[in-house]
XYZ file of C-alpha atoms in Angstrom:
593
model
C 29.650 107.312 218.330
C 28.120 107.673 221.795
C 28.145 105.417 224.847
C 26.584 105.356 228.278
C 30.079 105.069 229.787
C 33.772 104.708 228.880
C 33.457 106.868 225.764
C 37.254 106.986 225.486
C 37.351 103.347 224.297
C 34.310 103.451 222.002
C 36.400 103.425 218.808
C 37.737 100.000 219.745
C 34.318 98.575 218.904
C 34.749 99.480 215.217
C 38.491 98.961 214.629
C 38.214 95.574 212.838
C 40.144 93.931 215.663
C 38.137 91.457 217.785
C 40.948 91.417 220.354
C 40.193 95.005 221.372
C 36.922 96.199 222.849
C 34.871 99.034 224.218
C 34.595 98.049 227.880
C 32.017 99.703 230.072
C 33.122 101.032 233.436
C 29.672 100.176 234.747
C 27.736 96.945 234.837
C 24.447 96.424 233.029
C 22.067 98.327 230.769
C 25.027 99.808 228.905
C 24.666 101.087 225.317
C 26.865 101.973 222.385
C 25.287 103.984 219.546
C 26.846 104.280 216.108
C 26.201 107.325 213.903
C 26.438 106.092 210.296
C 26.877 109.601 208.915
C 23.654 109.485 206.913
C 20.621 107.331 206.231
C 20.859 104.034 204.347
C 18.001 102.011 202.879
C 19.775 98.729 202.193
C 21.413 97.754 205.471
C 20.613 94.074 205.747
C 23.103 92.598 208.201
C 24.524 93.543 211.598
C 27.102 91.587 213.584
C 27.813 92.041 217.275
C 30.917 90.457 218.826
C 31.437 90.575 222.599
C 34.643 90.490 224.674
C 34.345 87.163 226.515
C 34.030 83.835 224.718
C 32.906 82.086 227.910
C 30.140 84.607 228.622
C 26.450 84.709 227.808
C 25.173 88.106 226.650
C 21.635 89.413 226.472
C 21.069 92.524 224.384
C 18.925 94.619 222.042
C 19.813 96.071 218.646
C 17.858 99.212 217.768
C 17.892 101.495 214.720
C 16.870 105.102 214.187
C 16.576 107.601 211.355
C 17.056 110.658 213.584
C 18.853 109.533 216.744
C 15.756 110.215 218.849
C 13.143 107.620 217.939
C 14.396 104.030 218.096
C 12.962 100.773 216.759
C 14.090 97.352 217.937
C 15.266 95.104 215.091
C 16.948 92.406 217.214
C 15.804 91.236 220.651
C 18.180 88.860 222.430
C 17.057 89.864 225.910
C 16.442 86.217 226.761
C 19.559 84.703 225.153
C 20.850 81.634 226.967
C 23.677 80.418 224.709
C 27.295 81.295 225.566
C 29.340 82.808 222.780
C 31.051 85.897 221.499
C 28.268 87.109 219.263
C 25.942 86.690 216.343
C 25.116 87.953 212.871
C 21.598 89.341 212.486
C 19.619 89.867 209.286
C 17.539 93.048 209.415
C 15.192 95.096 207.251
C 14.517 98.742 208.002
C 14.731 101.705 205.595
C 16.525 104.918 206.403
C 18.888 103.605 209.082
C 21.121 106.472 210.211
C 21.912 105.321 213.753
C 22.378 101.884 215.285
C 22.433 101.147 219.016
C 23.338 98.008 220.976
C 22.231 97.820 224.588
C 23.585 95.050 226.826
C 20.676 94.205 229.102
C 22.351 91.382 231.056
C 25.349 89.061 231.047
C 26.603 86.012 232.899
C 28.690 86.559 236.046
C 32.283 87.450 235.273
C 31.671 88.413 231.651
C 33.128 91.777 230.653
C 30.460 94.306 229.679
C 31.349 95.760 226.314
C 31.575 95.191 222.570
C 34.588 93.942 220.630
C 33.212 94.557 217.135
C 30.044 96.107 215.756
C 29.762 95.622 211.981
C 27.118 96.826 209.535
C 26.626 95.698 205.901
C 25.044 97.995 203.343
C 23.932 96.119 200.215
C 23.681 97.462 196.673
C 20.602 99.567 196.034
C 18.480 98.931 192.969
C 18.611 102.613 192.076
C 22.432 102.777 191.968
C 22.975 102.691 188.197
C 25.906 100.638 186.889
C 27.033 101.486 183.389
C 29.901 102.586 181.182
C 31.092 105.216 178.764
C 30.903 103.352 175.436
C 31.326 106.280 173.095
C 33.481 104.088 170.848
C 30.350 102.115 170.016
C 30.151 104.541 167.080
C 33.442 103.303 165.587
C 33.082 99.712 166.746
C 29.779 99.131 165.007
C 30.824 100.990 161.858
C 33.914 98.769 161.630
C 31.852 95.587 161.992
C 33.323 94.632 165.356
C 31.160 92.289 167.417
C 31.405 90.932 170.954
C 30.390 87.938 173.016
C 30.608 86.873 176.649
C 30.863 83.078 176.560
C 29.756 81.707 173.189
C 31.296 83.185 169.996
C 28.226 82.103 168.049
C 26.305 84.675 170.114
C 28.544 87.559 168.989
C 26.606 90.788 168.508
C 26.925 94.552 168.445
C 28.558 95.879 171.592
C 25.455 97.681 172.866
C 23.343 94.553 172.488
C 26.028 92.492 174.228
C 26.398 94.757 177.245
C 22.625 95.083 177.558
C 22.348 91.286 177.643
C 24.986 91.346 180.407
C 22.577 93.606 182.376
C 24.450 96.872 181.988
C 21.956 99.595 182.873
C 23.331 102.828 181.432
C 25.622 104.135 178.677
C 27.274 107.540 178.489
C 28.216 109.033 175.110
C 30.735 111.857 174.693
C 30.033 114.460 172.019
C 32.623 116.524 170.121
C 31.404 119.670 168.334
C 33.181 119.038 165.023
C 35.526 116.063 165.533
C 39.197 116.608 164.668
C 42.338 114.563 165.113
C 43.811 115.840 168.353
C 47.363 116.271 167.071
C 47.128 116.924 163.355
C 43.902 118.906 163.459
C 42.508 117.024 160.457
C 38.716 116.786 160.507
C 37.586 113.203 160.978
C 35.789 111.344 158.224
C 33.621 109.662 159.370
C 33.081 112.281 162.065
C 32.780 109.803 164.926
C 31.108 111.123 168.090
C 29.751 114.210 166.370
C 26.277 115.409 167.393
C 24.732 113.813 164.307
C 26.338 110.399 164.791
C 25.576 110.538 168.518
C 21.876 110.648 167.661
C 22.167 107.288 165.904
C 24.149 105.681 168.734
C 21.751 107.107 171.332
C 18.880 105.470 169.483
C 20.618 102.100 169.732
C 21.332 102.614 173.442
C 17.667 103.286 174.175
C 16.414 100.469 171.932
C 18.611 98.107 173.920
C 16.810 99.138 177.100
C 19.585 101.141 178.752
C 19.630 104.615 180.260
C 21.395 107.371 178.311
C 23.942 109.933 179.441
C 25.336 112.699 177.225
C 28.764 114.224 177.896
C 29.265 117.399 175.850
C 33.008 118.101 175.649
C 32.548 121.580 174.111
C 35.635 120.869 172.029
C 36.480 119.216 168.730
C 38.745 116.640 170.427
C 39.461 115.270 173.876
C 38.790 117.613 176.791
C 40.244 116.664 180.159
C 42.098 118.415 183.017
C 45.242 118.858 180.892
C 43.548 120.347 177.828
C 40.270 122.133 177.199
C 40.355 123.687 173.739
C 37.485 125.754 172.403
C 35.583 124.345 169.447
C 37.344 125.605 166.323
C 34.237 127.357 165.043
C 34.004 129.373 168.276
C 37.669 130.144 168.851
C 37.491 133.879 168.039
C 34.031 134.638 169.400
C 33.803 137.522 171.881
C 32.778 136.272 175.300
C 29.115 137.268 175.051
C 28.773 135.474 171.729
C 30.643 132.447 173.113
C 28.126 132.315 175.931
C 25.256 132.440 173.453
C 26.880 129.724 171.345
C 27.017 127.422 174.378
C 23.306 127.926 175.014
C 22.217 127.497 171.400
C 24.405 124.451 170.755
C 23.285 122.716 173.951
C 19.608 123.488 173.386
C 19.660 122.297 169.771
C 21.403 119.008 170.480
C 19.421 118.110 173.579
C 16.231 119.009 171.729
C 17.237 116.725 168.840
C 17.733 113.841 171.270
C 14.353 114.444 172.880
C 12.526 114.764 169.573
C 13.840 111.451 168.271
C 12.575 109.696 171.402
C 15.938 109.351 173.164
C 15.610 111.791 176.040
C 18.848 111.563 178.038
C 18.694 110.767 181.735
C 21.658 113.066 182.410
C 23.594 115.712 180.523
C 27.098 116.882 181.479
C 28.105 120.406 180.473
C 31.776 119.649 179.873
C 34.164 116.899 180.873
C 36.535 116.760 183.892
C 36.243 120.484 184.532
C 38.591 120.930 187.496
C 40.572 123.503 185.454
C 37.563 124.988 183.671
C 36.792 124.541 179.971
C 37.107 126.297 176.611
C 40.365 127.910 177.675
C 40.992 131.285 176.094
C 43.242 134.309 176.401
C 43.141 134.176 180.196
C 45.191 130.966 180.202
C 48.493 131.241 178.364
C 49.872 127.935 179.612
C 50.284 125.223 178.432
C 49.677 127.010 175.116
C 52.784 127.158 172.942
C 54.820 125.249 175.532
C 56.634 122.586 173.511
C 57.254 120.564 176.653
C 53.550 120.369 177.467
C 51.902 116.990 177.044
C 49.978 118.144 174.014
C 52.409 120.793 172.859
C 52.016 119.698 169.251
C 48.214 119.654 169.248
C 46.492 121.832 166.665
C 45.051 124.189 169.277
C 48.443 124.791 170.866
C 49.964 126.025 167.631
C 47.130 128.309 166.545
C 47.063 131.690 168.351
C 43.438 132.235 167.374
C 42.357 129.814 170.106
C 43.493 132.311 172.743
C 42.510 135.512 171.004
C 39.404 135.889 173.181
C 38.618 135.053 176.839
C 37.142 131.676 177.681
C 36.381 129.575 180.712
C 39.783 128.698 182.144
C 40.267 128.733 185.935
C 43.436 130.495 187.109
C 44.495 128.174 189.900
C 47.942 129.777 190.057
C 46.250 132.777 191.666
C 44.288 130.801 194.235
C 45.070 132.118 197.734
C 47.248 134.888 196.269
C 47.942 137.914 198.447
C 48.268 140.054 195.342
C 45.061 142.014 194.769
C 45.414 141.977 190.985
C 45.930 138.218 190.915
C 42.979 137.657 193.227
C 40.840 139.851 190.976
C 41.934 137.816 187.954
C 41.087 134.592 189.812
C 37.595 135.877 190.604
C 37.040 137.118 187.048
C 38.042 133.737 185.617
C 35.575 132.005 187.896
C 32.847 134.400 186.812
C 33.498 133.681 183.127
C 33.610 129.919 183.680
C 30.350 129.832 185.629
C 28.675 132.183 183.125
C 29.423 129.672 180.357
C 28.313 126.800 182.567
C 25.075 128.573 183.464
C 24.315 129.019 179.772
C 24.628 125.302 179.084
C 22.630 124.342 182.163
C 19.891 126.837 181.297
C 19.595 125.257 177.847
C 19.049 121.781 179.344
C 16.472 123.163 181.767
C 14.672 125.025 179.000
C 14.449 121.915 176.808
C 13.156 119.954 179.790
C 10.490 122.568 180.434
C 9.480 122.842 176.780
C 9.038 119.083 176.355
C 7.966 118.072 179.841
C 11.163 116.035 180.167
C 13.091 115.150 183.307
C 16.773 115.572 182.425
C 19.310 115.764 185.226
C 22.366 118.005 184.866
C 25.731 116.899 186.171
C 29.094 118.573 186.513
C 32.081 116.275 186.167
C 35.466 116.966 187.793
C 38.360 115.092 189.353
C 39.807 115.192 192.842
C 43.010 116.732 191.566
C 45.947 114.427 192.331
C 44.254 113.526 195.587
C 44.025 117.213 196.581
C 40.613 117.352 198.119
C 41.199 120.976 199.175
C 41.338 122.060 195.538
C 38.226 120.050 194.699
C 36.357 121.508 197.669
C 37.374 124.999 196.534
C 36.087 124.152 193.064
C 32.685 123.074 194.355
C 32.401 126.002 196.777
C 33.200 128.559 194.084
C 31.239 126.802 191.377
C 27.989 126.194 193.235
C 27.953 129.591 194.934
C 28.510 131.465 191.690
C 26.194 129.231 189.678
C 23.387 129.686 192.188
C 23.926 133.445 192.099
C 23.319 133.261 188.336
C 20.022 131.449 188.912
C 21.200 127.955 187.956
C 22.033 124.726 189.765
C 22.996 121.137 189.028
C 21.653 117.789 190.197
C 24.721 115.545 190.229
C 28.311 116.094 191.325
C 30.396 113.650 189.269
C 34.026 112.589 189.755
C 36.508 110.393 187.920
C 38.473 107.728 189.754
C 41.604 106.147 188.276
C 43.905 104.633 190.931
C 47.110 105.694 189.185
C 45.983 109.340 189.213
C 43.683 109.640 192.216
C 45.162 107.407 194.907
C 44.003 104.286 196.669
C 40.344 103.384 196.861
C 40.338 104.227 200.586
C 41.902 107.618 199.877
C 39.401 108.374 197.122
C 36.499 107.262 199.303
C 37.581 109.571 202.132
C 37.853 112.486 199.698
C 34.477 111.760 198.123
C 32.905 111.540 201.558
C 34.405 114.966 202.331
C 32.808 116.397 199.183
C 29.484 114.802 200.105
C 29.630 116.256 203.621
C 30.417 119.746 202.305
C 27.448 119.764 199.897
C 24.648 117.567 201.257
C 22.016 118.701 198.764
C 23.449 116.914 195.725
C 23.607 113.404 194.295
C 27.054 112.019 193.460
C 28.290 109.828 190.626
C 31.595 108.163 189.807
C 31.465 109.115 186.137
C 34.647 107.337 185.056
C 36.671 104.488 186.497
C 38.715 101.635 185.109
C 41.158 98.916 186.060
C 43.185 97.162 183.332
C 42.440 93.466 182.992
C 45.416 92.430 180.835
C 48.819 92.131 182.500
C 51.167 93.345 179.812
C 54.057 94.348 182.078
C 53.635 92.069 185.087
C 53.408 95.005 187.472
C 50.456 95.847 189.732
C 48.247 98.818 189.052
C 49.537 101.838 191.030
C 47.610 102.500 194.243
C 45.594 99.303 193.853
C 45.862 95.895 195.526
C 44.112 94.241 192.592
C 46.094 92.509 189.814
C 45.791 93.230 186.109
C 43.490 90.322 185.465
C 39.786 89.763 184.859
C 39.282 88.832 188.507
C 41.336 91.805 189.666
C 39.400 94.189 187.447
C 36.073 92.831 188.691
C 37.125 93.217 192.325
C 38.467 96.721 191.719
C 35.277 97.886 190.024
C 33.108 96.322 192.716
C 35.144 98.244 195.307
C 34.292 101.461 193.451
C 30.629 100.438 193.360
C 30.800 99.976 197.133
C 32.217 103.507 197.515
C 29.265 104.963 195.618
C 26.715 102.789 197.396
C 28.039 103.808 200.821
C 27.714 107.555 200.290
C 25.421 109.029 202.958
C 21.666 109.310 202.522
C 21.701 107.014 199.469
C 23.178 109.884 197.443
C 25.384 107.755 195.195
C 23.517 107.461 191.889
C 25.892 105.619 189.590
C 29.267 104.152 188.608
C 30.484 104.173 185.007
C 33.410 102.142 183.694
C 35.347 104.085 181.092
C 35.479 102.494 177.639
C 35.443 98.790 178.561
C 35.609 97.793 174.905
C 38.752 99.703 173.948
C 41.045 99.700 176.940
C 40.887 96.080 178.113
C 39.046 96.671 181.363
C 36.523 94.029 180.346
C 37.745 92.760 176.971
C 40.007 89.850 176.017
C 41.671 90.654 172.694
C 44.446 88.072 172.871
C 42.251 84.984 172.869
C 39.748 86.208 170.311
C 39.580 86.196 166.539
C 38.630 89.313 164.619
C 35.927 90.563 164.345
C 34.399 88.800 167.378
C 36.010 89.929 170.623
C 35.380 88.197 173.923
C 34.373 90.072 177.037
C 36.205 88.979 180.151
C 34.135 87.554 182.961
C 34.544 91.074 184.369
C 31.441 92.089 182.403
C 29.433 89.806 184.679
C 29.740 92.302 187.524
C 26.702 94.045 186.054
C 24.520 91.020 186.639
C 26.238 89.695 189.745
C 26.431 92.908 191.780
C 22.769 92.811 192.776
C 22.316 90.540 195.785
C 19.169 88.403 195.681
C 19.745 86.933 199.144
C 21.746 87.832 202.241
C 23.186 84.906 204.164
C 24.075 84.625 207.817
C 27.543 83.479 206.823
C 29.358 83.645 210.162
C 28.342 81.628 213.209
C 29.890 82.141 216.656
C 29.969 79.302 219.140
C 31.715 78.632 222.461
C 32.379 75.226 224.000
C 34.422 74.028 226.916
C 37.515 72.126 225.864
C 37.061 68.372 225.449
C 33.297 68.817 225.028
C 31.788 67.613 221.752
C 31.291 70.239 219.056
C 27.727 70.865 217.949
C 27.084 73.309 215.154
C 23.651 74.483 213.961
C 21.886 72.505 211.266
C 20.664 75.722 209.637
C 21.508 79.389 209.298
C 19.227 82.208 208.213
C 18.905 83.723 204.759
C 17.078 86.943 203.897
C 15.337 87.480 200.556
C 16.069 90.913 199.102
C 12.813 90.722 197.142
C 10.469 90.784 200.118
C 12.620 90.942 203.263
C 11.507 87.515 204.462
C 13.911 85.429 206.542
C 14.032 81.631 206.377
C 16.328 78.833 207.564
C 18.669 77.145 205.085
C 20.503 73.845 205.804
C 24.271 73.851 206.336
C 26.644 71.025 205.464
C 29.653 71.359 207.784
C 33.053 69.857 207.102
C 34.131 67.004 209.352
C 36.091 68.090 212.414
C 38.196 65.554 214.333
C 37.235 65.113 217.979
C 40.770 66.081 218.985
C 40.154 69.597 217.640
C 38.444 70.593 220.883
C 41.014 69.026 223.211
C 43.018 72.246 223.542
C 41.719 75.733 224.351
C 41.880 78.194 221.477
C 39.912 79.197 218.420
C 38.706 76.800 215.763
C 37.351 77.717 212.324
C 34.954 75.311 210.618
C 33.768 75.751 207.038
C 30.290 74.948 205.821
C 28.263 75.230 202.629
C 24.688 76.212 201.815
C 22.751 76.663 198.604
C 23.348 80.419 199.005
C 27.085 80.293 199.599
C 29.735 79.353 202.162
C 29.382 79.694 205.935
C 32.100 79.932 208.568
C 31.799 78.853 212.186
C 34.165 80.596 214.595
C 34.396 78.303 217.608
C 36.047 79.433 220.844
C 37.280 76.476 222.894
C 37.591 77.733 226.482
C 38.812 76.439 229.830
C 36.363 78.306 232.025
C 32.885 76.928 232.674
C 30.188 78.354 230.415
C 27.885 80.192 232.766
C 24.304 81.185 231.907
C 22.835 84.564 232.772
C 21.678 84.772 236.373
C 18.351 86.603 236.431
C 18.403 89.950 238.153
């Protein structure tokens, strides 16, 4: 943020407190410029609030993509109405900087800005979807879903498509096994072969397709990353080749059946690496470990050969041998990753396809330093091996990864450290059924359909507000099996009702932006006059038009005492609020200079 004077108080203009202000030490022609940290294409509303309710302010609002060339989007250089400010509807792509210049003000009015607010609306190219890998089981078991009318119950993929979901991710296990017993699954849900059939249904329902290869026979996440059983004793060079061949074959099969994936992830939540081998002896054979009884923790063959585990215990070690082991582990991990990425690139080249590659991690227990180390090591080593990715993906679960504000700050730090990459929130959820009566940890939103919708929309906002429009998507994790969007209690088998939460997919796209706050100043005991119309902007074409407002009745006595009065109004596009300052001092117009 830069100012023409009094830079030490500039932050007071963006502190969400209208009672504090940046106050210029000089008089007129004073400016405050806001650096948004990147360019944004969907900024549609700007509000400026000034320090003095009795004053009249004349000003310009300008925008810039580079901080050097400025374009005027609001010209109030001839304003003659007293008041603390105004909301302005704007259209300009690539806004990276915003500047307000006070060109004149009435005598006695403080020169400054109390609040400068900017609204960034959801972009059309931010993809909202979900991981619905359980669609395999759900359809096979005859389970159907509906949103409002049970007579409309249908297959889950058809139902979510009708609710305007845009994208579905499918996880793939090499040879699916029960995680604890090790028994091979029959049917082998989420195997490569069954994934082909589900992918076909995703595409036929008009949604984008993501593929998440786990490179395991059961769940792979930060706490466990077992090798596929068939590969457990492969020497490292043959393991590397197996990754390439497996990835190439399965991506090629998807392309050949007409279901080219939009994105492919080489592994799942890789903060600790994947396909752990002999380099990582813990939590193997540790009975106290979370999955101490899992089949891969009781079979020594899974650690007979090196794999792709990251040795975080040796990070920042002063011991040369430990540091060497840390570096060697990183080299093995990125060698395996490069093999999978190369396979996706080679299929793309062979078939003229455009398949993005993403790498999916977590911000480990809120430790952004560990995540930044991951990305620094990973991208540097991957690039040295001649490979790269397109999308940096992260999971966000409040109970594991902190408050939404904390996660947003960490994700912004990742974005700033690696500006050349798109970012996705590949998994998020917020339970919608209140089984225990307690709030979700690190979240202000209740376990209810409304709470879940608000929580997910907050995550969408985080992705949408990443700099330079780099947020590419938000995926809810398994909405049909973990109650984020499903109401089991009030539904009869086999039809299961989606909560109203599912409607976020259709409701998140704004069609119009309303001037929903009006500022007015009157002298006490004067009659209150509010505008008959406010402005509304069409997102389709950027046009701005007036829309009538119906204000609630306000008793005449409401203006008999100085203070602030809030009046509610309604329009066909939503509610409007008038913030009325009732002042003692005369309302003075600008005296021309």
